[in-house]
Tab-separated table of C-alpha atoms in Angstrom:
chain	number	residue	atom	x	y	z
A	172	MET	CA	-3.986	-14.356	-82.838
A	173	LYS	CA	-4.829	-10.970	-81.343
A	174	VAL	CA	-2.302	-9.675	-78.818
A	175	ALA	CA	-2.063	-6.527	-76.718
A	176	VAL	CA	1.274	-4.856	-76.077
A	177	LEU	CA	1.304	-2.525	-73.066
A	178	GLY	CA	4.020	0.121	-73.076
A	179	ALA	CA	4.017	-0.174	-76.855
A	180	ALA	CA	5.328	3.332	-77.547
A	181	GLY	CA	8.581	2.750	-75.678
A	182	TRP	CA	11.829	1.407	-77.072
A	183	LEU	CA	11.163	-2.233	-76.117
A	184	GLY	CA	7.452	-1.992	-76.911
A	185	ARG	CA	8.143	-0.827	-80.463
A	186	ALA	CA	10.556	-3.726	-80.991
A	187	ILE	CA	7.837	-6.125	-79.844
A	188	LEU	CA	5.322	-4.494	-82.209
A	189	LYS	CA	7.649	-4.970	-85.182
A	190	ASN	CA	8.216	-8.614	-84.253
A	191	PHE	CA	4.535	-9.453	-83.681
A	192	GLU	CA	2.985	-7.426	-86.517
A	193	PRO	CA	3.698	-9.870	-89.374
A	194	HIS	CA	2.190	-12.787	-87.453
A	195	HIS	CA	-0.593	-11.366	-85.268
A	196	HIS	CA	-3.242	-8.682	-85.011
A	197	VAL	CA	-1.619	-6.287	-82.534
A	198	ARG	CA	-3.321	-3.803	-80.214
A	199	ALA	CA	-0.719	-1.256	-79.105
A	200	CYS	CA	-1.353	0.450	-75.781
A	201	ASP	CA	0.418	3.292	-74.031
A	202	ALA	CA	-0.469	6.122	-71.652
A	203	GLY	CA	-1.429	8.664	-74.306
A	204	PRO	CA	-0.646	10.098	-77.726
A	205	GLN	CA	2.356	12.023	-76.367
A	206	ALA	CA	4.091	8.726	-75.531
A	207	TRP	CA	4.450	7.991	-79.251
A	208	ASP	CA	6.420	11.193	-79.926
A	209	ILE	CA	9.638	10.094	-78.197
A	210	TRP	CA	10.785	7.470	-80.751
A	211	ARG	CA	8.831	8.742	-83.798
A	212	ASP	CA	11.962	10.129	-85.478
A	213	ILE	CA	13.588	6.673	-85.338
A	214	ASP	CA	10.702	4.256	-85.941
A	215	GLY	CA	8.063	6.468	-87.552
A	216	ASP	CA	4.370	6.189	-86.772
A	217	TRP	CA	2.676	2.940	-85.745
A	218	GLN	CA	-0.088	2.261	-88.270
A	219	GLY	CA	-1.873	-0.517	-86.380
A	220	GLU	CA	-4.565	-0.438	-83.713
A	221	THR	CA	-3.725	1.960	-80.887
A	222	VAL	CA	-5.445	2.503	-77.543
A	223	HIS	CA	-4.546	4.682	-74.577
A	224	ALA	CA	-4.740	3.538	-70.967
A	225	ASP	CA	-2.950	3.918	-67.663
A	226	ILE	CA	-1.596	0.524	-66.559
A	227	ALA	CA	-2.266	1.521	-62.939
A	228	ASP	CA	-6.012	1.534	-63.760
A	229	PHE	CA	-7.194	-2.092	-63.556
A	230	ASP	CA	-10.489	-1.432	-65.382
A	231	ALA	CA	-8.705	0.361	-68.225
A	232	VAL	CA	-6.260	-2.530	-68.639
A	233	ALA	CA	-9.161	-5.008	-68.622
A	234	ARG	CA	-10.768	-3.056	-71.495
A	235	VAL	CA	-7.466	-3.068	-73.415
A	236	MET	CA	-7.135	-6.834	-72.971
A	237	GLN	CA	-10.707	-7.563	-74.064
A	238	ASP	CA	-10.761	-9.896	-77.105
A	239	CYS	CA	-7.035	-10.627	-76.819
């Protein structure tokens, strides 16, 4: 199953990514590349699919969710 995780670069989002990754194709979404810097020293880099979108932008979220 393909799933999208919004807010994926945050503390909770990264935990969800780790849980879903072995069982699903995961599309990780957060506001921008800078969002991934905060927890990089703890969790390292996410190697899966990554997209950037503002969750306040309905059209951007619709594009993120496409095929999920």
